[in-house]
mmCIF file of C-alpha atoms and ligand atoms in Angstrom:
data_model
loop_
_atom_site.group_PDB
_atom_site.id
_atom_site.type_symbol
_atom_site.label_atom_id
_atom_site.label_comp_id
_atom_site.label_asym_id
_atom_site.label_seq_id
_atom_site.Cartn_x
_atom_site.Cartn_y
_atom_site.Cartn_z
ATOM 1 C CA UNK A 1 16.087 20.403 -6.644
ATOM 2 C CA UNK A 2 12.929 18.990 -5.364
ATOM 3 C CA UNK A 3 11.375 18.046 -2.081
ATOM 4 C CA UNK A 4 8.409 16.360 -1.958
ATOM 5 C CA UNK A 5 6.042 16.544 1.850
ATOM 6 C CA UNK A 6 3.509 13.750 1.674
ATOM 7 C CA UNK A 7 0.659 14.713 4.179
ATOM 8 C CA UNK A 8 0.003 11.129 5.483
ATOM 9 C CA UNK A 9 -3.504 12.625 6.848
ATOM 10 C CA UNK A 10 -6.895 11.372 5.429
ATOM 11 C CA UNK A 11 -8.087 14.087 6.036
ATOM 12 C CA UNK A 12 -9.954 16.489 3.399
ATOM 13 C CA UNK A 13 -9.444 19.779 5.472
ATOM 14 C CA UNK A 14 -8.279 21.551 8.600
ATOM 15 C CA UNK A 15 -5.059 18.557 9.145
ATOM 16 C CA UNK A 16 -2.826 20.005 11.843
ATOM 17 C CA UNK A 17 0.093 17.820 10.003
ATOM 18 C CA UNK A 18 -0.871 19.691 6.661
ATOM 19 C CA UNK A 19 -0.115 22.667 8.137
ATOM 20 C CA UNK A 20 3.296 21.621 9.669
ATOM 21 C CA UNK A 21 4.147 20.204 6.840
ATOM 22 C CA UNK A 22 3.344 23.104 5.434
ATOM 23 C CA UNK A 23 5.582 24.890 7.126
ATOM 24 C CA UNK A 24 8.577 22.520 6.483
ATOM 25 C CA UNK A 25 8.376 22.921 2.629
ATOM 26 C CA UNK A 26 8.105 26.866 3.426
ATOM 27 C CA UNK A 27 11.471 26.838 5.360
ATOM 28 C CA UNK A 28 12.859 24.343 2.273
ATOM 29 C CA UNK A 29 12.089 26.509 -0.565
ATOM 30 C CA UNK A 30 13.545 29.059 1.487
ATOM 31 C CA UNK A 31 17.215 27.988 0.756
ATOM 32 C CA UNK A 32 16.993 25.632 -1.596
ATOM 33 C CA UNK A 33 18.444 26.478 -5.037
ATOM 34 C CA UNK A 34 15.811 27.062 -8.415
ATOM 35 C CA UNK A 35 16.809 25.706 -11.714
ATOM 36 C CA UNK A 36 15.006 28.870 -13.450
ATOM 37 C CA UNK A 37 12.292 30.827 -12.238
ATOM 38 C CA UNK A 38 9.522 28.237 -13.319
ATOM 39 C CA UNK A 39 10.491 25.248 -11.395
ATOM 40 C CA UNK A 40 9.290 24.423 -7.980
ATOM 41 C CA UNK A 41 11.589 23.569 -5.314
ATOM 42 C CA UNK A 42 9.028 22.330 -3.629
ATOM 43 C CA UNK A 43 5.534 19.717 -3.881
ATOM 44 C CA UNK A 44 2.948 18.926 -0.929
ATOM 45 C CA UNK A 45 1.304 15.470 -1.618
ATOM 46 C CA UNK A 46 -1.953 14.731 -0.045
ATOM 47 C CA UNK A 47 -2.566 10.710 0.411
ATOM 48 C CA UNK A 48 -6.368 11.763 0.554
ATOM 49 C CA UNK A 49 -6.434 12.654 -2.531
ATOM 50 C CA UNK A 50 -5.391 9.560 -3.924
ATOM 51 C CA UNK A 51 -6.438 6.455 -3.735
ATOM 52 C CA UNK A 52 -4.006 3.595 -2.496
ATOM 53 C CA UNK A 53 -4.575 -0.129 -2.181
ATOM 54 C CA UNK A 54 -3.126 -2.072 1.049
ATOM 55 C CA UNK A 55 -0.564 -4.571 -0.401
ATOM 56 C CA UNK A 56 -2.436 -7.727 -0.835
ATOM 57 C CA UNK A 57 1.386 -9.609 0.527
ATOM 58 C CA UNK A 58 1.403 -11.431 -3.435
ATOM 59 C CA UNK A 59 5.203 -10.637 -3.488
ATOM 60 C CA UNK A 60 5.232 -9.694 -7.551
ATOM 61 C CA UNK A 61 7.474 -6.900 -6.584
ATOM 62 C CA UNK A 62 10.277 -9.382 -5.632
ATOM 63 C CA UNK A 63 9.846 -11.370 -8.522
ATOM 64 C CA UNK A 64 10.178 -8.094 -10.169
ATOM 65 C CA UNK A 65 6.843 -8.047 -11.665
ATOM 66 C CA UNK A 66 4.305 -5.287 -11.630
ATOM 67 C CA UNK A 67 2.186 -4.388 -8.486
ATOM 68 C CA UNK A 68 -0.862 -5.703 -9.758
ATOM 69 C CA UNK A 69 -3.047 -3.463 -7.736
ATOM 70 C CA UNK A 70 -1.308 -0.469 -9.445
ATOM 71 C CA UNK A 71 -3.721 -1.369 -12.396
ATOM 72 C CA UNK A 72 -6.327 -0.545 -9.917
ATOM 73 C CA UNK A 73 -5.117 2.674 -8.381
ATOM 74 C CA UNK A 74 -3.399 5.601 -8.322
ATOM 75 C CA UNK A 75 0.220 4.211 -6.855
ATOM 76 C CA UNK A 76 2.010 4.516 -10.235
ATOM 77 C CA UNK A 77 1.352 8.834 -9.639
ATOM 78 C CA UNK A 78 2.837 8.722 -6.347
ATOM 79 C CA UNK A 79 5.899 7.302 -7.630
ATOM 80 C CA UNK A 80 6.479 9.292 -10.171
ATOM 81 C CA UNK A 81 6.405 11.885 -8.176
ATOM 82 C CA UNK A 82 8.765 10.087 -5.042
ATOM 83 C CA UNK A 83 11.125 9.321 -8.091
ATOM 84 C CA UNK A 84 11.846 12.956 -8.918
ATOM 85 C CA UNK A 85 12.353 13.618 -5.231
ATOM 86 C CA UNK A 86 15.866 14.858 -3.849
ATOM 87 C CA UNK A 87 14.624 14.899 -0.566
ATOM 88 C CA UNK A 88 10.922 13.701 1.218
ATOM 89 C CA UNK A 89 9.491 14.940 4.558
ATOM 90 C CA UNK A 90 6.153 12.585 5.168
ATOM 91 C CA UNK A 91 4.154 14.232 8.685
ATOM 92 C CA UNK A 92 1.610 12.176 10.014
ATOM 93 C CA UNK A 93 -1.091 12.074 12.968
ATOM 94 C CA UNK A 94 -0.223 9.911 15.712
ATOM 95 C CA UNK A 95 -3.193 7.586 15.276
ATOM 96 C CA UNK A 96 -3.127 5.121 18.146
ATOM 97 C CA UNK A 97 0.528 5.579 18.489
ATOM 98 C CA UNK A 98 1.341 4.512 14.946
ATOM 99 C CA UNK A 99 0.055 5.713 10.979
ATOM 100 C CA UNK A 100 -3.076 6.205 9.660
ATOM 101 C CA UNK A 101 -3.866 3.124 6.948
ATOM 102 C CA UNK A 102 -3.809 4.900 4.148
ATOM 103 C CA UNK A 103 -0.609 6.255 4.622
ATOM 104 C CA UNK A 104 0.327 2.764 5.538
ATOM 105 C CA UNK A 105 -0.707 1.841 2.283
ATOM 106 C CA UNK A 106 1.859 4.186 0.359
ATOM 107 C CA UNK A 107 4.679 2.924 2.899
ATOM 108 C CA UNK A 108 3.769 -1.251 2.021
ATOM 109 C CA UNK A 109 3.172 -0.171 -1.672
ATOM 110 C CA UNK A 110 6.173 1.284 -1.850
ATOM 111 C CA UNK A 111 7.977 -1.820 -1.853
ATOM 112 C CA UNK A 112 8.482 -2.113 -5.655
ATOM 113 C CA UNK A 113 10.738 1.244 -5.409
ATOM 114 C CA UNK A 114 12.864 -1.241 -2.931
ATOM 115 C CA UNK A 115 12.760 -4.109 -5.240
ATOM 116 C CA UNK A 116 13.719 -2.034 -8.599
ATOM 117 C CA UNK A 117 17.098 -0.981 -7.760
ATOM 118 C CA UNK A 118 15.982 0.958 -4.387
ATOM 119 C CA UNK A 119 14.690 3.614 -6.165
ATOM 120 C CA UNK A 120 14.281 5.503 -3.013
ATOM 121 C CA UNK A 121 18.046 5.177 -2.043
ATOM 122 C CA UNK A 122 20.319 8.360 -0.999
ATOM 123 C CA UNK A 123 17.288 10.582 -0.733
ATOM 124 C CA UNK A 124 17.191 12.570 1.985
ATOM 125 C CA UNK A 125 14.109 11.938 4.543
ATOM 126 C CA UNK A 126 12.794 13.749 7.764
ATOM 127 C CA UNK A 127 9.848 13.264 9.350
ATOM 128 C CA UNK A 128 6.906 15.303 11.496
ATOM 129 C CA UNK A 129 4.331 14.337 13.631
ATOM 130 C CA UNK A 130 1.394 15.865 15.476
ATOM 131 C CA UNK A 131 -1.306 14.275 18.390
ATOM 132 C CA UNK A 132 -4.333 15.360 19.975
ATOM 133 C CA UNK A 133 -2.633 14.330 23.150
ATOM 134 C CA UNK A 134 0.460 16.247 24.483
ATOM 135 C CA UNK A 135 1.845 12.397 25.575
ATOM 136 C CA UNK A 136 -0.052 11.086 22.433
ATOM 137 C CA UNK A 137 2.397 8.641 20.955
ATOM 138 C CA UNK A 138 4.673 11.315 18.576
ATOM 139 C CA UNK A 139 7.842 9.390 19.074
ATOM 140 C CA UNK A 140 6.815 5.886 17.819
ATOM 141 C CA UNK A 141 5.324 7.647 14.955
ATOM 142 C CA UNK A 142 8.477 9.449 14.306
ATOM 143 C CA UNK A 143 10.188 6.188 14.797
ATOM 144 C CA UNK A 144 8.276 4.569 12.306
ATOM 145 C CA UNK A 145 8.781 6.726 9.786
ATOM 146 C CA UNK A 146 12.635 7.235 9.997
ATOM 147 C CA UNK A 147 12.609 3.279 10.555
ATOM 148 C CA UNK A 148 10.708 2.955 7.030
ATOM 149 C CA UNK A 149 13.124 5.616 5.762
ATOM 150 C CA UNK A 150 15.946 3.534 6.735
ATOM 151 C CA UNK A 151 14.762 0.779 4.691
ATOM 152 C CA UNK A 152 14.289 2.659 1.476
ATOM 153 C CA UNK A 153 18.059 3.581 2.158
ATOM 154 C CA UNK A 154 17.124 6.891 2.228
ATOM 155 C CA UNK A 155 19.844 9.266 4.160
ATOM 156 C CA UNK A 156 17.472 10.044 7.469
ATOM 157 C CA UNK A 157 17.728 13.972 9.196
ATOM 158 C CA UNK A 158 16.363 15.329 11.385
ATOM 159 C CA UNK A 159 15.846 19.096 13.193
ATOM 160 C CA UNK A 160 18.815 19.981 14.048
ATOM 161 C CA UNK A 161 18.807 23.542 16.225
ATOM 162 C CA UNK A 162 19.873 24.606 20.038
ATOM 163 C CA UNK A 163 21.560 21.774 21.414
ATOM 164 C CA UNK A 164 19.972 22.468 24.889
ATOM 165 C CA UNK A 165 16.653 23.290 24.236
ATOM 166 C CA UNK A 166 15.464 22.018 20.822
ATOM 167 C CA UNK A 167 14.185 18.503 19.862
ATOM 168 C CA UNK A 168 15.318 15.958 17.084
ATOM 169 C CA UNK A 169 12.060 16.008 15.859
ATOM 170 C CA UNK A 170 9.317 18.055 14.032
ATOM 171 C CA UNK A 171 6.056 17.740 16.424
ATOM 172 C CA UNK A 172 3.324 18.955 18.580
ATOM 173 C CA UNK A 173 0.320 18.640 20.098
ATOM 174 C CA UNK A 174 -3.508 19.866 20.127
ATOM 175 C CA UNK A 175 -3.010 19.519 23.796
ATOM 176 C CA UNK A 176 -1.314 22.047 25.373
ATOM 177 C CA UNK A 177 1.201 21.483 28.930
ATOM 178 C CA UNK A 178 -1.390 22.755 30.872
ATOM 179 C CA UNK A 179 -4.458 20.340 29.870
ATOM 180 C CA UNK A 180 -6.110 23.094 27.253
ATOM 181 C CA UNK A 181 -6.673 22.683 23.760
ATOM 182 C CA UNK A 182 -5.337 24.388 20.790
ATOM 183 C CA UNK A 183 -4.836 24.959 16.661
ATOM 184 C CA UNK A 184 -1.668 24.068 16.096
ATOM 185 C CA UNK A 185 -1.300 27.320 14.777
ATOM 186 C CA UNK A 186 -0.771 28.391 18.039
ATOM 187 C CA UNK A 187 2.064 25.521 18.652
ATOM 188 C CA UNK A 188 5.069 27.477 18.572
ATOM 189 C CA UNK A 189 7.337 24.607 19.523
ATOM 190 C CA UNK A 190 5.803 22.702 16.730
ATOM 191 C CA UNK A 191 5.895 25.160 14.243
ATOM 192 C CA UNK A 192 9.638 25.866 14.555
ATOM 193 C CA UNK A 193 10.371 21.903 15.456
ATOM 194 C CA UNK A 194 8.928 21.400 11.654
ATOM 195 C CA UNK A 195 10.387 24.473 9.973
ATOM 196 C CA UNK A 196 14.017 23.075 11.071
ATOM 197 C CA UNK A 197 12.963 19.623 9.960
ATOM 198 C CA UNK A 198 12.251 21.449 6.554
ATOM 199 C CA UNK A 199 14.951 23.457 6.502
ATOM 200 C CA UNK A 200 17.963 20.606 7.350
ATOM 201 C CA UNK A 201 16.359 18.182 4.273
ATOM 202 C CA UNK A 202 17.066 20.651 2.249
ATOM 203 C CA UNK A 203 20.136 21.715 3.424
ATOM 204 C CA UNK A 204 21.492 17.985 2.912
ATOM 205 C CA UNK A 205 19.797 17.327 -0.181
ATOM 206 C CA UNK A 206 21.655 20.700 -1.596
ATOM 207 C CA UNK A 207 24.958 19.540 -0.325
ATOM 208 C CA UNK A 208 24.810 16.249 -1.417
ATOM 209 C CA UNK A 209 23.855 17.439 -5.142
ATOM 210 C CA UNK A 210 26.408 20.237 -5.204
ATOM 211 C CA UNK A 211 29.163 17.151 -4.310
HETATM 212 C C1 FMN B 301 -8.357 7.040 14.602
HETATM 213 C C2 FMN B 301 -7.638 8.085 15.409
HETATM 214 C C3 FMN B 301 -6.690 7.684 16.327
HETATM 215 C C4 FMN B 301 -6.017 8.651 17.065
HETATM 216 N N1 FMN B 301 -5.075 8.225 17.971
HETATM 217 C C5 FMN B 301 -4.434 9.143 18.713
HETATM 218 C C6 FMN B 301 -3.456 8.731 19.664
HETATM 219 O O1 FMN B 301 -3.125 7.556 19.816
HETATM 220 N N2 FMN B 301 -2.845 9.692 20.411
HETATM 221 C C7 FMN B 301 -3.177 11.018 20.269
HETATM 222 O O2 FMN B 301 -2.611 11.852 20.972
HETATM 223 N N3 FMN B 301 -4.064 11.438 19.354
HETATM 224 C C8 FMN B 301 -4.707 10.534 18.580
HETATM 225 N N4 FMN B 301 -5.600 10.956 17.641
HETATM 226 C C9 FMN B 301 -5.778 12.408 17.412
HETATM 227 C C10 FMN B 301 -4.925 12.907 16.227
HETATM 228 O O3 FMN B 301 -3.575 12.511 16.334
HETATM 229 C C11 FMN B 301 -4.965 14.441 16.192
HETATM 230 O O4 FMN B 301 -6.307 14.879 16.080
HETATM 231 C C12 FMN B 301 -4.117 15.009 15.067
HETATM 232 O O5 FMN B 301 -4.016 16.405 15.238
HETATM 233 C C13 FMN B 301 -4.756 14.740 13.706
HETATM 234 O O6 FMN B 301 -3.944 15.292 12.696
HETATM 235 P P1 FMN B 301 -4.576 15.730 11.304
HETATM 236 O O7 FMN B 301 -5.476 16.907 11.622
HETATM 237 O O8 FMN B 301 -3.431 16.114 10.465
HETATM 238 O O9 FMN B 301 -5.355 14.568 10.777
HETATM 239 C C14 FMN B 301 -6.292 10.023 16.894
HETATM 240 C C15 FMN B 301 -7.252 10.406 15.945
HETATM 241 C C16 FMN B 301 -7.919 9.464 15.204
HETATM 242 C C17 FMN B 301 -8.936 9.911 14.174
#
């Protein structure tokens, strides 16, 4: 069993998301079950380590020919890793309410998965978040993700814990309730919201396999 986290930050170092995602894969590997001692349950992805064209709109993928600009960069890697996936978490920055571009990127390149057989179908997907802002724009971000998610026909999850208090999402803020800053280290909320976000792909991904 595998779940891949794709860190949809461009950033190099110090990405709040990073770390929640971070967290998420932590609470996966937790239960999810290991071929053999070897294997990893679990893969972080960084988008800023890779480098990924915006679709150019040529429609090839329809026609079912190769993305051309997949000659150019490093797309073909990213799907081969999405491809052994049972379940993907993608956390991203709130960056003016929606994705940064080069995440973007992945999400319009992706479209070939779609076009060969929905490649990306009957995975399961959750998604995290994080702003500087405490009302920073997490929930369209969240909402474009599970939206995109949707349209992969992936099977969409999210954290699932006290029915009262918890949220459906994994998310924070820099900003804290009363106007000060902080690491997100220090984001309780956010660190559990992401660790149940973690912890339900994997729980869903494990079912569905063991069916
Ligand atoms: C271009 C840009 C746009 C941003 N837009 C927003 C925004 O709309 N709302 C918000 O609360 N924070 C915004 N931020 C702040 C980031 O969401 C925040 O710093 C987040 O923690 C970055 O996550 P990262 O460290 O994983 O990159 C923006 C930051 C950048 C660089």
């Amino acid at each position: 069993m595998l779940v891949v986290g794709i860190c949809g930050s461009p950033k190099k170092e110090r990405s709040s998301t990073r770390f929640l995602l971070q967290q998420a894969l932590e609470s996966a590997a937790e239960i999810l079950p290991t071929e053999d001692s070897e294997s990893d349950t679990t893969l972080l992805l960084d988008v800023s380590e890779y480098e990924i064209r915006p679709c150019t709109g040529c429609d090839a993928c329809v026609r079912r020919d190769p993305c051309p600009e997949s000659d150019e960069d490093d797309m073909r890697k990213i799907e081969e890793v999405l491809r052994k996936a049972d379940g993907i978490i993608i956390a991203a920055p709130s960056y003016f309410t929606s994705v940064p571009g080069i995440l973007k990127n992945l999400i319009d390149r992706s479209r070939p998965m779609k076009m060969q057989d929905q490649e990306l179908k009957d995975k399961v997907f959750g998604a995290i978040t994080y702003a500087g802002l405490r009302l920073g724009g997490q929930e369209p971000v969240i909402d474009l993700l599970n939206r995109y998610a949707l349209t992969q026909g992936m099977i969409v999850v999210g954290a699932v814990g006290d029915p009262v208090t918890d949220g459906f999402f994994g998310g924070g803020s820099l900003q804290t309730d009363d106007g000060q800053w902080r690491s997100p280290k220090k984001d309780e909320m956010a660190i559990a919201s992401s660790r149940r976000v973690g912890k339900r792909v994997a729980e869903i991904a494990s079912s569905l396999k063991s069916e």
